[in-house]
mmCIF file of C-alpha atoms and ligand atoms in Angstrom:
data_model
loop_
_atom_site.group_PDB
_atom_site.id
_atom_site.type_symbol
_atom_site.label_atom_id
_atom_site.label_comp_id
_atom_site.label_asym_id
_atom_site.label_seq_id
_atom_site.Cartn_x
_atom_site.Cartn_y
_atom_site.Cartn_z
ATOM 1 C CA MET A 262 0.099 -0.074 -0.463
ATOM 2 C CA THR A 263 1.122 3.520 -1.152
ATOM 3 C CA ALA A 264 1.504 6.003 2.219
ATOM 4 C CA ARG A 265 -1.016 8.456 -0.394
ATOM 5 C CA ARG A 266 -3.074 5.365 -0.191
ATOM 6 C CA LEU A 267 -2.839 4.605 3.802
ATOM 7 C CA LEU A 268 -3.114 8.170 3.274
ATOM 8 C CA PHE A 269 -7.092 8.375 1.841
ATOM 9 C CA GLY A 270 -8.368 5.231 4.290
ATOM 10 C CA LEU A 271 -7.203 6.839 7.303
ATOM 11 C CA THR A 272 -9.248 10.481 6.058
ATOM 12 C CA TRP A 273 -11.894 8.277 4.973
ATOM 13 C CA GLY A 274 -11.673 6.299 8.020
ATOM 14 C CA LEU A 275 -12.355 9.455 10.275
ATOM 15 C CA LEU A 276 -15.066 11.185 8.015
ATOM 16 C CA LEU A 277 -17.261 8.210 8.386
ATOM 17 C CA SER A 278 -17.242 7.457 12.303
ATOM 18 C CA GLY A 279 -16.983 11.651 12.938
ATOM 19 C CA SER A 280 -20.666 10.720 10.110
ATOM 20 C CA ALA A 281 -22.829 9.418 13.687
ATOM 21 C CA HIS A 282 -22.775 12.234 16.476
ATOM 22 C CA CYS A 283 -22.070 15.094 13.434
ATOM 23 C CA THR A 284 -25.000 14.575 10.724
ATOM 24 C CA GLN A 285 -28.648 16.736 11.191
ATOM 25 C CA ALA A 286 -30.000 12.763 11.512
ATOM 26 C CA GLY A 287 -27.773 12.053 13.974
ATOM 27 C CA GLN A 288 -28.861 14.738 16.466
ATOM 28 C CA ILE A 289 -32.738 14.461 16.520
ATOM 29 C CA ALA A 290 -34.586 11.845 18.786
ATOM 30 C CA ALA A 291 -38.198 11.839 18.308
ATOM 31 C CA SER A 292 -41.151 10.260 20.026
ATOM 32 C CA HIS A 293 -44.903 10.127 20.446
ATOM 33 C CA ALA A 294 -45.198 9.359 16.505
ATOM 34 C CA TRP A 295 -47.839 8.579 15.343
ATOM 35 C CA ILE A 296 -50.307 7.945 12.174
ATOM 36 C CA ARG A 297 -54.047 9.412 11.854
ATOM 37 C CA LEU A 298 -55.619 6.740 9.577
ATOM 38 C CA LEU A 299 -58.523 7.985 7.628
ATOM 39 C CA PRO A 300 -61.369 5.621 5.436
ATOM 40 C CA GLY A 301 -61.175 5.149 1.785
ATOM 41 C CA ASP A 302 -58.354 7.256 0.093
ATOM 42 C CA LEU A 303 -58.601 10.523 2.017
ATOM 43 C CA PRO A 304 -54.981 11.535 3.493
ATOM 44 C CA ALA A 305 -52.521 10.017 6.546
ATOM 45 C CA GLY A 306 -51.759 12.012 9.321
ATOM 46 C CA GLY A 307 -48.366 11.775 10.325
ATOM 47 C CA TYR A 308 -47.275 13.338 13.745
ATOM 48 C CA VAL A 309 -43.512 13.207 15.630
ATOM 49 C CA ALA A 310 -42.001 15.178 19.003
ATOM 50 C CA LEU A 311 -38.804 15.625 17.002
ATOM 51 C CA ARG A 312 -36.375 16.982 19.930
ATOM 52 C CA ASN A 313 -32.636 19.007 19.116
ATOM 53 C CA SER A 314 -30.189 17.629 21.697
ATOM 54 C CA GLY A 315 -26.902 19.012 19.198
ATOM 55 C CA ALA A 316 -25.626 23.050 19.522
ATOM 56 C CA ASP A 317 -26.423 23.142 16.451
ATOM 57 C CA GLY A 318 -29.673 24.164 15.180
ATOM 58 C CA VAL A 319 -31.313 20.815 12.931
ATOM 59 C CA VAL A 320 -33.259 21.926 9.571
ATOM 60 C CA LEU A 321 -36.484 19.105 7.561
ATOM 61 C CA ILE A 322 -37.055 19.151 4.315
ATOM 62 C CA GLY A 323 -39.519 16.389 4.304
ATOM 63 C CA ALA A 324 -39.832 12.439 4.937
ATOM 64 C CA HIS A 325 -40.644 9.292 2.893
ATOM 65 C CA SER A 326 -42.275 6.092 2.942
ATOM 66 C CA LYS A 327 -42.130 3.118 1.284
ATOM 67 C CA THR A 328 -45.922 2.493 2.431
ATOM 68 C CA TYR A 329 -47.355 5.662 1.666
ATOM 69 C CA ALA A 330 -45.830 6.544 -2.908
ATOM 70 C CA SER A 331 -46.660 10.411 -1.395
ATOM 71 C CA VAL A 332 -45.315 12.051 1.566
ATOM 72 C CA MET A 333 -45.651 15.403 1.737
ATOM 73 C CA LEU A 334 -44.735 18.190 4.590
ATOM 74 C CA HIS A 335 -47.000 20.743 5.339
ATOM 75 C CA GLN A 336 -49.185 23.059 7.997
ATOM 76 C CA SER A 337 -52.065 23.787 8.088
ATOM 77 C CA ILE A 338 -53.595 27.101 9.019
ATOM 78 C CA ARG A 339 -56.099 29.299 9.931
ATOM 79 C CA ASP A 340 -56.145 32.002 6.851
ATOM 80 C CA ALA A 341 -56.308 35.602 7.026
ATOM 81 C CA ALA A 342 -60.268 34.905 5.891
ATOM 82 C CA GLY A 343 -60.180 32.373 8.639
ATOM 83 C CA MET A 344 -60.082 29.693 6.569
ATOM 84 C CA ASP A 345 -58.793 26.412 7.324
ATOM 85 C CA ARG A 346 -56.683 25.454 4.827
ATOM 86 C CA MET A 347 -52.568 23.895 4.660
ATOM 87 C CA VAL A 348 -49.317 24.778 2.725
ATOM 88 C CA MET A 349 -46.302 23.105 2.042
ATOM 89 C CA VAL A 350 -43.556 23.489 4.333
ATOM 90 C CA ARG A 351 -39.594 23.468 2.632
ATOM 91 C CA HIS A 352 -38.128 23.508 5.862
ATOM 92 C CA LEU A 353 -38.895 23.302 9.635
ATOM 93 C CA ALA A 354 -36.407 24.651 11.793
ATOM 94 C CA ILE A 355 -35.939 22.912 15.098
ATOM 95 C CA PRO A 356 -33.342 24.657 16.985
ATOM 96 C CA ALA A 357 -29.956 24.219 18.965
ATOM 97 C CA HIS A 358 -31.510 22.340 22.349
ATOM 98 C CA GLY A 359 -35.085 22.560 20.427
ATOM 99 C CA GLN A 360 -37.632 20.545 19.494
ATOM 100 C CA VAL A 361 -40.250 21.367 17.445
ATOM 101 C CA ALA A 362 -44.178 18.941 17.480
ATOM 102 C CA LEU A 363 -46.005 18.453 14.009
ATOM 103 C CA SER A 364 -49.646 17.403 15.159
ATOM 104 C CA PRO A 365 -53.078 17.852 14.228
ATOM 105 C CA ALA A 366 -53.491 21.169 14.088
ATOM 106 C CA GLY A 367 -49.751 22.112 12.776
ATOM 107 C CA TYR A 368 -47.503 21.368 11.212
ATOM 108 C CA HIS A 369 -47.797 16.876 9.957
ATOM 109 C CA LEU A 370 -46.992 14.505 7.714
ATOM 110 C CA MET A 371 -49.508 14.676 4.640
ATOM 111 C CA LEU A 372 -49.300 10.521 3.569
ATOM 112 C CA GLU A 373 -50.851 9.045 0.674
ATOM 113 C CA GLN A 374 -50.823 6.208 -1.935
ATOM 114 C CA ALA A 375 -50.329 3.475 0.292
ATOM 115 C CA SER A 376 -49.524 0.967 -1.552
ATOM 116 C CA SER A 377 -51.263 -1.313 1.117
ATOM 117 C CA ALA A 378 -53.434 -0.087 3.535
ATOM 118 C CA PRO A 379 -52.173 0.228 7.158
ATOM 119 C CA LYS A 380 -53.613 -1.185 9.680
ATOM 120 C CA VAL A 381 -54.191 -0.190 13.145
ATOM 121 C CA ASP A 382 -52.304 -0.699 16.278
ATOM 122 C CA GLY A 383 -49.667 -1.638 13.783
ATOM 123 C CA THR A 384 -46.802 0.612 12.934
ATOM 124 C CA VAL A 385 -45.227 1.922 9.370
ATOM 125 C CA GLN A 386 -41.940 3.281 9.026
ATOM 126 C CA ILE A 387 -41.174 6.777 7.646
ATOM 127 C CA THR A 388 -37.738 7.756 6.531
ATOM 128 C CA LEU A 389 -36.910 12.377 7.419
ATOM 129 C CA ASP A 390 -34.688 13.568 5.153
ATOM 130 C CA PHE A 391 -32.998 16.510 6.540
ATOM 131 C CA ALA A 392 -30.950 19.462 4.455
ATOM 132 C CA ASP A 393 -27.649 18.311 5.379
ATOM 133 C CA GLY A 394 -28.812 14.509 3.181
ATOM 134 C CA SER A 395 -29.261 12.643 6.709
ATOM 135 C CA HIS A 396 -31.454 10.545 7.167
ATOM 136 C CA LEU A 397 -33.823 9.581 10.349
ATOM 137 C CA PRO A 398 -35.873 5.488 9.578
ATOM 138 C CA VAL A 399 -38.962 6.440 12.795
ATOM 139 C CA ALA A 400 -41.833 3.883 13.717
ATOM 140 C CA PHE A 401 -44.895 5.159 13.058
ATOM 141 C CA LEU A 402 -47.847 3.850 15.503
ATOM 142 C CA VAL A 403 -50.927 3.437 12.970
ATOM 143 C CA ARG A 404 -54.040 4.609 14.557
ATOM 144 C CA PRO A 405 -58.078 5.234 14.288
ATOM 145 C CA ALA A 406 -59.837 7.474 12.562
ATOM 146 C CA ASN A 407 -61.210 9.040 16.197
ATOM 147 C CA ALA A 408 -57.554 9.471 17.727
ATOM 148 C CA THR A 409 -56.181 12.575 18.981
ATOM 149 C CA ASP A 410 -52.182 13.877 19.661
ATOM 150 C CA ALA A 411 -53.404 13.656 23.832
ATOM 151 C CA ASN A 412 -53.631 9.852 24.296
HETATM 152 CU CU1 LIG B 31 -51.481 18.125 5.311
#
């Protein structure tokens, strides 16, 4: 092995070993992850609490899932005319040592085009995508249409 190749290998090894703690996904702990299943072809909502234990801000840019062909990051808002509607969210910042909740009245994942019908009390795997290209797989508990965020 040449010296250059050895150096390359060492550098690469250091990069890999450091990455687990340096990525945005590595700073995030997800809890209370659940999906509200709605009847028929109605979109399901995905909710989760995200805590950032790191000293740097983290930015959630979306999510993807094998179970749902379409996963969108949305925010429910009440506009100036008093109408409730949803807007697309491209960047959701989770501040250093802070947390952000995706919950029924606010930010949520909009889940559509299920490849197979999720079952109540089962879990669906959804991977959260962060701005630095890192990913966090999270198991979401499937709950019925009348479920609320409190239980
Ligand atoms: Cu939505």
